[in-house]
Short mmCIF file of N, CA and C in Angstrom, two decimals:
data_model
loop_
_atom_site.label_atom_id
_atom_site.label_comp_id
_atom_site.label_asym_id
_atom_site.label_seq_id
_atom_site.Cartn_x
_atom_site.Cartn_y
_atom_site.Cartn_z
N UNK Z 1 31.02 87.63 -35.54
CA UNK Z 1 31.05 88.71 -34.57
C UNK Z 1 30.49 88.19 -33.25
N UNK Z 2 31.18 88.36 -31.92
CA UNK Z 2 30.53 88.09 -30.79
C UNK Z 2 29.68 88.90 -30.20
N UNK Z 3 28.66 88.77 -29.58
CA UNK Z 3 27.93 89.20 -29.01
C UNK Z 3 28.08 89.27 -27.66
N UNK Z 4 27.22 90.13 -26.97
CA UNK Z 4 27.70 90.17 -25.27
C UNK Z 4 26.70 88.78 -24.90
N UNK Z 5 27.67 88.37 -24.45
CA UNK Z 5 27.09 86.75 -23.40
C UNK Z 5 26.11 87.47 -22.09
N UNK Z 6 24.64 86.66 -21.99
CA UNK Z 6 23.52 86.89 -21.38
C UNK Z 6 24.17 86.97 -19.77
N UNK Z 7 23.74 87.79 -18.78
CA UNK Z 7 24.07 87.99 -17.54
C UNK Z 7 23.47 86.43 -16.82
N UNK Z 8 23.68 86.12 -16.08
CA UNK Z 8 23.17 84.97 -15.12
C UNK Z 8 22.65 85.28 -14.12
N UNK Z 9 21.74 85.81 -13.68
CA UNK Z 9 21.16 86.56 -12.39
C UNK Z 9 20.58 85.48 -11.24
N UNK Z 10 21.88 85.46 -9.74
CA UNK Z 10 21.40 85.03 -8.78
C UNK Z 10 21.00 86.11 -7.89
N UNK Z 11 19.95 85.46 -7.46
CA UNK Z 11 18.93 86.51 -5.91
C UNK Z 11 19.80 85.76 -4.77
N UNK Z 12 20.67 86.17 -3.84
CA UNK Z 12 21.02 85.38 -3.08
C UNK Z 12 19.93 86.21 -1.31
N UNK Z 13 19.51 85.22 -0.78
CA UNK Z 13 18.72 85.69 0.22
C UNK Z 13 19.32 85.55 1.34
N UNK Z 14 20.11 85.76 2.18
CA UNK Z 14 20.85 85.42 3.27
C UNK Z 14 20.68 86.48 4.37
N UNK Z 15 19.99 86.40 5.73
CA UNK Z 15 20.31 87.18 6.38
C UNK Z 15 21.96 87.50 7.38
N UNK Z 16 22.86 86.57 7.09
CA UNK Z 16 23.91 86.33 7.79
C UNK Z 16 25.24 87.58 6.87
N UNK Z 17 25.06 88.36 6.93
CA UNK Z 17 26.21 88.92 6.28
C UNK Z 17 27.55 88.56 5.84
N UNK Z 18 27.82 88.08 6.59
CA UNK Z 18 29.34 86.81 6.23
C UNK Z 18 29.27 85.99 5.14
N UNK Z 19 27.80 85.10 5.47
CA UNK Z 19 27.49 84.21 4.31
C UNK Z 19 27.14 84.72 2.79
N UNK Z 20 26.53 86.09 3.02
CA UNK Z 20 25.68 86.66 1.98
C UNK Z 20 27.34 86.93 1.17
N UNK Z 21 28.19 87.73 1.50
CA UNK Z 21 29.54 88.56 1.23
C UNK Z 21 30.44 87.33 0.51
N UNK Z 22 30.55 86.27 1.12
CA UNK Z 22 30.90 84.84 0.85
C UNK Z 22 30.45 84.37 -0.35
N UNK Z 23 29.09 84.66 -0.49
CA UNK Z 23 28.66 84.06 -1.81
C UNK Z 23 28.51 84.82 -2.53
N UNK Z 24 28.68 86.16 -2.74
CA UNK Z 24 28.57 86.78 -3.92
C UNK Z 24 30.04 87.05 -4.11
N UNK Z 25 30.98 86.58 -3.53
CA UNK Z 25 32.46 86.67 -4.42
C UNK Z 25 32.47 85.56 -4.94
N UNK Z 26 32.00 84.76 -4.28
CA UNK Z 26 32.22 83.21 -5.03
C UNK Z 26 31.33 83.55 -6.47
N UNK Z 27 30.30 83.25 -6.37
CA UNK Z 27 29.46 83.60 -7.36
C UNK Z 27 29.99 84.82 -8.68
N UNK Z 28 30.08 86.03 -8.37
CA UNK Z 28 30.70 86.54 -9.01
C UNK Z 28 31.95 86.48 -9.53
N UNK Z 29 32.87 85.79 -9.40
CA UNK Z 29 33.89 85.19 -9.83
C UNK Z 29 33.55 83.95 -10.70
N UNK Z 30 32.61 83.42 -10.32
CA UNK Z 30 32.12 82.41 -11.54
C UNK Z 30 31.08 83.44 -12.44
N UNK Z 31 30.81 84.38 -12.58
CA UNK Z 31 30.61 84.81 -13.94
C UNK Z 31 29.06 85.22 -13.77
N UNK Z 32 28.37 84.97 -12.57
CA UNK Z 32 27.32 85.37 -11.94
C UNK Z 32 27.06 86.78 -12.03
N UNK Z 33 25.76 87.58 -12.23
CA UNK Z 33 25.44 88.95 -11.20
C UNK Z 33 24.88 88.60 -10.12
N UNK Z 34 25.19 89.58 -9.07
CA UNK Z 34 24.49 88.67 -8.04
C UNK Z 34 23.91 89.72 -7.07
N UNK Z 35 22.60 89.55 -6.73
CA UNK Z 35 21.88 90.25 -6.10
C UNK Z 35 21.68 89.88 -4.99
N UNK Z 36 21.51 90.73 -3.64
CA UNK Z 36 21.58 90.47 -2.47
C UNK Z 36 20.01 90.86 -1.79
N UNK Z 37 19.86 90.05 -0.81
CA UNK Z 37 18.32 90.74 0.10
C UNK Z 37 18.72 89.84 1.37
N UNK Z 38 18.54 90.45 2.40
CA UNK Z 38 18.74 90.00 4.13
C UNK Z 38 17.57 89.61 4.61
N UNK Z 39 16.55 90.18 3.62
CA UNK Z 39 15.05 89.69 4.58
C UNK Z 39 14.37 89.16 3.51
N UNK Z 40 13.14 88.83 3.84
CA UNK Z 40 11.87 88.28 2.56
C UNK Z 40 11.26 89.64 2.16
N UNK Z 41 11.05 90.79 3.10
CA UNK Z 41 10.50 91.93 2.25
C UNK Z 41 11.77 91.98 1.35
N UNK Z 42 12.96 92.11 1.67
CA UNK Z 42 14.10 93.00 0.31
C UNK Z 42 13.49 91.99 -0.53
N UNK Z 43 13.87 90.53 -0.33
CA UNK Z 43 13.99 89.50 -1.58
C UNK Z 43 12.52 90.02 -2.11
N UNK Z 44 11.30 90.26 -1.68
CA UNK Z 44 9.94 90.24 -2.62
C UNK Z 44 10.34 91.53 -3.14
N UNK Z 45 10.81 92.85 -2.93
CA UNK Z 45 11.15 93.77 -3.55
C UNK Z 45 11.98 93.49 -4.66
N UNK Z 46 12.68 93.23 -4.58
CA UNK Z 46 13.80 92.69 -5.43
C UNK Z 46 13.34 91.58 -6.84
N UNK Z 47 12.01 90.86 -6.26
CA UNK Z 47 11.66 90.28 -7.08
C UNK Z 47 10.28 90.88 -7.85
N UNK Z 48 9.84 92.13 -7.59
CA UNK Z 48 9.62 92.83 -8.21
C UNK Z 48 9.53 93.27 -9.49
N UNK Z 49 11.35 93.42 -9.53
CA UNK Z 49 11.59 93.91 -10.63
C UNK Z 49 12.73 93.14 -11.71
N UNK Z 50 13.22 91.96 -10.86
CA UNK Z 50 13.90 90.95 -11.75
C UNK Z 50 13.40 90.09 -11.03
N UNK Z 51 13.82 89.09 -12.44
CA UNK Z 51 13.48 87.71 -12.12
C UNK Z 51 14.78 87.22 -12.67
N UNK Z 52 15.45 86.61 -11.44
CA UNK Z 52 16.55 85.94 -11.53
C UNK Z 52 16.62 84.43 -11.88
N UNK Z 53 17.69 83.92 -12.61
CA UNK Z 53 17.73 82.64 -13.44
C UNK Z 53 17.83 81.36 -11.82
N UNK Z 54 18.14 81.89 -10.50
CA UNK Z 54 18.60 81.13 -9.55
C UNK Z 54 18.67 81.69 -8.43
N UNK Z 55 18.02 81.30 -7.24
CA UNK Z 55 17.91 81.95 -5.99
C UNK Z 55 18.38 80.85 -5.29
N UNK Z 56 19.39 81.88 -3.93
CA UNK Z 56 19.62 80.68 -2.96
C UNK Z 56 18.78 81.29 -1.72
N UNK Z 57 18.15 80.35 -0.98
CA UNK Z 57 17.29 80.86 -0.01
C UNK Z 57 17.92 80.15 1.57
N UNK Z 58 18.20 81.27 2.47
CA UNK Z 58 17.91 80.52 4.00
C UNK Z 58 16.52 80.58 4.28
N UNK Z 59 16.79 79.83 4.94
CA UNK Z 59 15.12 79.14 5.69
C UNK Z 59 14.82 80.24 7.26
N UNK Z 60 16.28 80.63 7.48
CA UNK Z 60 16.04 81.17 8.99
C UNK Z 60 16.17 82.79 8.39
N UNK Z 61 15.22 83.75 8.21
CA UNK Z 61 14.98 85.01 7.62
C UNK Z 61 14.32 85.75 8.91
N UNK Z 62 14.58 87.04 9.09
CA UNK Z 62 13.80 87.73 9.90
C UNK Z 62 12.11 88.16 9.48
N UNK Z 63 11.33 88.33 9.88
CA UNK Z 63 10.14 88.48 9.70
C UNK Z 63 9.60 87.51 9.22
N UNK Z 64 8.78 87.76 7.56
CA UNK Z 64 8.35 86.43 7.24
C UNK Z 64 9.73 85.02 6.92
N UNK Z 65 9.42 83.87 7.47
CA UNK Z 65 11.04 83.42 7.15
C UNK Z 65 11.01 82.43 5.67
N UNK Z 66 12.03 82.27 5.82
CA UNK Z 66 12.35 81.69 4.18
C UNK Z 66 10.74 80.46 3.61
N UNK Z 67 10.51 79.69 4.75
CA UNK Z 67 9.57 78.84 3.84
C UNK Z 67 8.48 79.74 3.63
N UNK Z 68 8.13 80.56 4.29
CA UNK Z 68 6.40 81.19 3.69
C UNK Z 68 7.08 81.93 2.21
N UNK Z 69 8.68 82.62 2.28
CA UNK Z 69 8.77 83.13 1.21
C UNK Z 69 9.22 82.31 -0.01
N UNK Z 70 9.31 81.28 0.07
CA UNK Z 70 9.44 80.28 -1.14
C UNK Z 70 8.29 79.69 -1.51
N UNK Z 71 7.25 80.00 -0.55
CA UNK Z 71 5.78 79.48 -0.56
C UNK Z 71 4.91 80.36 -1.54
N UNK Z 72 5.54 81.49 -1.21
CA UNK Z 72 4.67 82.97 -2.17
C UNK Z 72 5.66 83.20 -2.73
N UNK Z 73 6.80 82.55 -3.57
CA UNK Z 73 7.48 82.99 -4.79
C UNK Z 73 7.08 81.90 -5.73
N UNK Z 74 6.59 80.86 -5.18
CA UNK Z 74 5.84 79.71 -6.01
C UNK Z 74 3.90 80.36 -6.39
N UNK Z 75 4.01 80.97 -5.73
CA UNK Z 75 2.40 81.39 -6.16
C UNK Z 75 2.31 82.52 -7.09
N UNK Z 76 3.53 83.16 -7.50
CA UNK Z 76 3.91 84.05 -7.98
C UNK Z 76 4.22 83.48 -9.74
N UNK Z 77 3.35 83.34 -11.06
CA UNK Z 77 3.09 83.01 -12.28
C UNK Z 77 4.54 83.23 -12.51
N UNK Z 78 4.58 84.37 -12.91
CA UNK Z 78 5.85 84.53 -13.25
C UNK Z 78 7.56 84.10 -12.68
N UNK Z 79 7.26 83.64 -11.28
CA UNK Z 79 8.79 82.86 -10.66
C UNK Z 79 8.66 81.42 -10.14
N UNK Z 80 7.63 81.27 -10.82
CA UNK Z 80 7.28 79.58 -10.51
C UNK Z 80 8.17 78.57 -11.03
N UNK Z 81 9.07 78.86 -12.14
CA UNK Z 81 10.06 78.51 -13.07
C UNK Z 81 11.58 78.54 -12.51
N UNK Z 82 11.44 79.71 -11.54
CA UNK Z 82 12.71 80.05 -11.22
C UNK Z 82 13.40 78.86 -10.52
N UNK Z 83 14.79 78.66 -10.53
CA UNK Z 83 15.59 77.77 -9.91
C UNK Z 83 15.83 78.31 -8.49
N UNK Z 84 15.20 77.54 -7.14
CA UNK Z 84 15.65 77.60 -6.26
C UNK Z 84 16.46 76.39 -5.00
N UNK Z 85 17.73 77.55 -4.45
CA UNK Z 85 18.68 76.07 -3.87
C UNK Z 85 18.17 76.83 -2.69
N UNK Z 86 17.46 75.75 -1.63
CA UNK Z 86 17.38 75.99 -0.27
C UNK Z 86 19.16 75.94 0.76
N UNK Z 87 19.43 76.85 1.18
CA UNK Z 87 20.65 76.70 1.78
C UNK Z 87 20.44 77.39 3.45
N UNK Z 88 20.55 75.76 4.10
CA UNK Z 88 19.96 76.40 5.41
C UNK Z 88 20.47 75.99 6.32
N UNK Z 89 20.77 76.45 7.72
CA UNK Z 89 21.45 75.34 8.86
C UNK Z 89 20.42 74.24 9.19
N UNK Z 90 19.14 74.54 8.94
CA UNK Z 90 17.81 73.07 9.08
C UNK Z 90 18.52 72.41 8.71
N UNK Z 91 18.38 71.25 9.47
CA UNK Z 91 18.84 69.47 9.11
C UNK Z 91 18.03 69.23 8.34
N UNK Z 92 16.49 69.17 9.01
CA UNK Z 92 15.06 68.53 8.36
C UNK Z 92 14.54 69.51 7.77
N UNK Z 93 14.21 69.88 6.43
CA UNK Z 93 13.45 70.66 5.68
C UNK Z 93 12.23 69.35 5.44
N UNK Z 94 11.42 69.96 5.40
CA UNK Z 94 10.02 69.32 5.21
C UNK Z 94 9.96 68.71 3.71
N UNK Z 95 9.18 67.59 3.59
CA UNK Z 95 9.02 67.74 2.03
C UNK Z 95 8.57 67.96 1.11
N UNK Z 96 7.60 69.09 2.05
CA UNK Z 96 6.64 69.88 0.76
C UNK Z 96 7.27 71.07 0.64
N UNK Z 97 8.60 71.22 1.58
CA UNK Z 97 9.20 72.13 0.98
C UNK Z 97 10.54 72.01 0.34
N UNK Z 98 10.59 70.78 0.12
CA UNK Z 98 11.66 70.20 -0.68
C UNK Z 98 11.64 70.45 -2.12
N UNK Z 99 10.36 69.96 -1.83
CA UNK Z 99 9.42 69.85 -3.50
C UNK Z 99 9.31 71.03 -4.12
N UNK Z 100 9.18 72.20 -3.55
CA UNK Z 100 9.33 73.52 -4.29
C UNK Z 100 10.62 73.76 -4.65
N UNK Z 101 11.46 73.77 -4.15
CA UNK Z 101 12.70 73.77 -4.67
C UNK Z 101 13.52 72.43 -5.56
N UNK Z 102 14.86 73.33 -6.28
CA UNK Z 102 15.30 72.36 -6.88
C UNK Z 102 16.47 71.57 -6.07
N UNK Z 103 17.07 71.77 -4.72
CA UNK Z 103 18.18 71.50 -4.14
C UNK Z 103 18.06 71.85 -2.78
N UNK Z 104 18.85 71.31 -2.18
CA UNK Z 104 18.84 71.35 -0.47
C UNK Z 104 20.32 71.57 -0.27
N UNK Z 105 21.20 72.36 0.45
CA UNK Z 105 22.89 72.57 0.48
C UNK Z 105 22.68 72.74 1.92
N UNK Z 106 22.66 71.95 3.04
CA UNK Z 106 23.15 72.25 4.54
C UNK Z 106 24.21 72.95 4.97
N UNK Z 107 23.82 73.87 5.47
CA UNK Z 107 25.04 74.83 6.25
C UNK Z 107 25.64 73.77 7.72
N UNK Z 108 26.82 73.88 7.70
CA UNK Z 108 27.73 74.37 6.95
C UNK Z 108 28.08 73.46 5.81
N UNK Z 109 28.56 74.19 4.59
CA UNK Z 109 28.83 73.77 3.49
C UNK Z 109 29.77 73.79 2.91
N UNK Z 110 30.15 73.04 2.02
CA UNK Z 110 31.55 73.31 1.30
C UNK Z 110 31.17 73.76 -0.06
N UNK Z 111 31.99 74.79 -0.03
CA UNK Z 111 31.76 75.54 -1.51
C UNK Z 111 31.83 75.05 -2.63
N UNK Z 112 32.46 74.58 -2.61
CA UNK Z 112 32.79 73.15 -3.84
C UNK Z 112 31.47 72.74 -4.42
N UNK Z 113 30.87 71.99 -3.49
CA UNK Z 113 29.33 71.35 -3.20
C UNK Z 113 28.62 72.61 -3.44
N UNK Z 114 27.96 73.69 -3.61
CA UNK Z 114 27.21 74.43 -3.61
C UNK Z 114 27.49 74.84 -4.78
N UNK Z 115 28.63 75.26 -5.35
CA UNK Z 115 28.79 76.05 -6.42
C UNK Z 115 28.68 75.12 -7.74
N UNK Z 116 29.01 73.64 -7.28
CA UNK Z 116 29.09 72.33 -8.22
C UNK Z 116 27.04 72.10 -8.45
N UNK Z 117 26.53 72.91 -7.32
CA UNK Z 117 24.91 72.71 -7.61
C UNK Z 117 24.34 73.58 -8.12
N UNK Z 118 24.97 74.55 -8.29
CA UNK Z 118 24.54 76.21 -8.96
C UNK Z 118 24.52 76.00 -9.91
N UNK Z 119 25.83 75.75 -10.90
CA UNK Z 119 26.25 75.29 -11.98
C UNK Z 119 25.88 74.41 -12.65
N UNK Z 120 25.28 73.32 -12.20
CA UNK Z 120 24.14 72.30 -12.64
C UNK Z 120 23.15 72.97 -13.09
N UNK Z 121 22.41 73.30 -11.54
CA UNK Z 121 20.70 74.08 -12.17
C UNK Z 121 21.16 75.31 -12.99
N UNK Z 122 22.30 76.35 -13.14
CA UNK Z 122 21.98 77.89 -13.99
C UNK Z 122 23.30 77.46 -14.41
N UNK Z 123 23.85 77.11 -15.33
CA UNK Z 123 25.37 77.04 -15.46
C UNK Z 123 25.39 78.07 -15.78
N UNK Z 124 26.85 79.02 -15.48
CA UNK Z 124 27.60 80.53 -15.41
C UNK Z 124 27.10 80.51 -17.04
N UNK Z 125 27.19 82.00 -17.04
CA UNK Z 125 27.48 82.26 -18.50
C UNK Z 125 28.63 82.28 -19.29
N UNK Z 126 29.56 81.89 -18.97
CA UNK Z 126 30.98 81.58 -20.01
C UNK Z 126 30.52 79.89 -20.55
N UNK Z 127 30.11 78.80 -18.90
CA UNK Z 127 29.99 78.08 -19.08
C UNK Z 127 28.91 77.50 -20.52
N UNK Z 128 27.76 78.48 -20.16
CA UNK Z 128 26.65 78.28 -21.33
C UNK Z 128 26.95 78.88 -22.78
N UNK Z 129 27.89 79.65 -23.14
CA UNK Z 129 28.21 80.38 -24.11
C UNK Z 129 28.78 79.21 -24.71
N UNK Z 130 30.04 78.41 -23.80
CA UNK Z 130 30.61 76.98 -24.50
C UNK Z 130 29.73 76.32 -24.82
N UNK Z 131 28.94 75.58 -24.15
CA UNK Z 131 28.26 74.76 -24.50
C UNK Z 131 27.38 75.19 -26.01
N UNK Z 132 26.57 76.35 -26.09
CA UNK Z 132 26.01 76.74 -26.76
C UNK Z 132 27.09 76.89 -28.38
N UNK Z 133 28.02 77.39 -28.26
CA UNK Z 133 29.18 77.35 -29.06
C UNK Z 133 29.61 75.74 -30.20
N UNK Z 134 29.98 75.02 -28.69
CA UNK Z 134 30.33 73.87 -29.07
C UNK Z 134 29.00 72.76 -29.02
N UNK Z 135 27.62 73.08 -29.01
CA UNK Z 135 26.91 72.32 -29.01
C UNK Z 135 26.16 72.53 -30.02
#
């Protein structure tokens, strides 16, 4: 008997609406749920109450901006684990803030490349159901 295959929950953080809309079809079409936040308050709200398997973070956020909020999602016990892909127009990300994260994707990007790094760190859930299946 099959069971329902586990959801894959990305936090995608984007204040750019284009980009944000962009990646949650992509994403959701690979088998993703995908949660949206424009600022670091939504994303800390948001992380609240899930804890998602994979966050993509811009660095350029209104208010607090992406590095203080990857700074206090690492101080945070419970999302210290979490998979995060920095996705930012920064050339130079620092490398203590490299180090908190698992990936760096420069805007502009090719989807290919981003979604080929998602899939690495959280593979989709059809993808993990195979593996799990056939492994």
């Amino acid at each position: 008997m099959a069971g329902n295959v586990p959801e894959r929950v990305v936090l995608v953080i984007e204040d750019d609406p284009g980009v944000s809309s962009f990646l949650q079809q992509a994403l959701t079409d690979d088998g993703y749920e995908v949660l949206l936040a424009n600022t670091s308050d939504a994303a800390l709200s948001s992380l609240d109450t899930v804890q998602p398997d994979l966050i993509t973070l811009d660095l350029n956020l209104p208010g607090i901006g992406g590095a203080q909020l990857l700074r206090t999602i690492r101080q945070r016990p419970k999302l210290r684990q979490v998979v995060v892909v920095i996705v930012s127009g920064e050339r130079h990300v620092e490398p203590a803030l490299r180090d908190l994260a698992q990936a760096v994707v420069v805007k502009p990007f090719e989807l290919s490349d981003l979604m080929a790094t998602i899939r690495d760190l959280a593979p989709p859930p059809a993808i993990s159901a195979e593996q799990e299946h056939n492994g």
